[in-house]
Structures are given as structure tokens and as C-alpha cells.
């Protein structure tokens, strides 16, 4: 992979800042400052090593061949560009996250359609203050009083029924 000089930051900081939660804003600012500082340090150095006047050194150095040896070593020097070891992992992670996102969106759209169906059903109901007991039983069979199939004691509250156990008592028993 050939090394290339980055001309500017490729990060869209404003788009990224919009997605950062309020409680993480200070950490985000510290991260951005470190990134900007690193970018400034990189830009403070020249892209290529300085060109040397080897003829000047060959004239001034008394040891024969030393300047030629240094020139050969200087020109052979290549600073290795770091190998990209994480891009494929990031790409795989991005694909898996995209599939999770699309699954979440599909599930959310399904829930939205169910909720819209329920809203439409509720809008079609007679208002509660105008509803008879029979209409209430038809609309909410699980909540309506059913003295034949599910007889209850007056005042028909759950805590007044036989076999009722408080939720906190059940929780204590489970521990």
C-alpha cells in the first residue's frame, strides 16, 4: 500500500457531534482536540524528507566514499507506512450493524403498523362516557365484568379477590 498524505480531516465533526449524547459532550470535545492536535503535528512536518545537496558534502568530507555511502543509505531509507489491519474488521462490523439496524427498522415498522391499527380501532369505539356495559364488554372482554365465567367479589378489585397475592410478597418469596 502506497503512503499518501491526507490533505484534510475526513471526519464530519458536525454530523458526529449531533449524534453524541449530552453527557458525553466533554469526552467528545477532548477527543476532537486530540485529533486536531495530531493533525496539526502531522501538517507541521514536510511530506517528503528534505533534499540534500550531496555535491556540497562530497566536496567538504575528506574521507573518500563516505558521502556516497551516506547518500546511498539516505536514498534507500523508506519509512514504513503502517499496515492496515483493522479496516476489514470495521467493514465486517459495519455490515453486521447495518443488518441489525435493518432488522430493528423492520421490527419497528411492524410495531408502528400494529399501533396504528390499535389507534384506528380505538378511534372507532364509542366514547367511554357514552358506552354501555355491553359495549365495554365487547370492546374489552378481558377487563369487563363477567359474572358467569369469572365471578368476582365486590368491589371487583384484584386485591379483594380470593387467592390474591401482593406483587412485593411474590417478589420476596422468589428471593
CSV table of C-alpha atoms in Angstrom, one decimal, residues 145 151-161:
chain,number,residue,atom,x,y,z
A,145,UNK,CA,-67.0,-8.0,34.5
A,151,UNK,CA,-67.3,-14.2,39.1
A,152,UNK,CA,-65.7,-11.7,41.5
A,153,UNK,CA,-66.4,-10.2,44.9
A,154,UNK,CA,-67.5,-6.6,45.2
A,155,UNK,CA,-65.8,-4.1,44.7
A,156,UNK,CA,-64.3,-6.3,41.9
A,157,UNK,CA,-60.7,-5.1,42.5
A,158,UNK,CA,-57.8,-7.7,42.3
A,159,UNK,CA,-56.8,-7.3,45.9
A,160,UNK,CA,-60.3,-8.1,47.1
A,161,UNK,CA,-60.4,-11.5,45.3
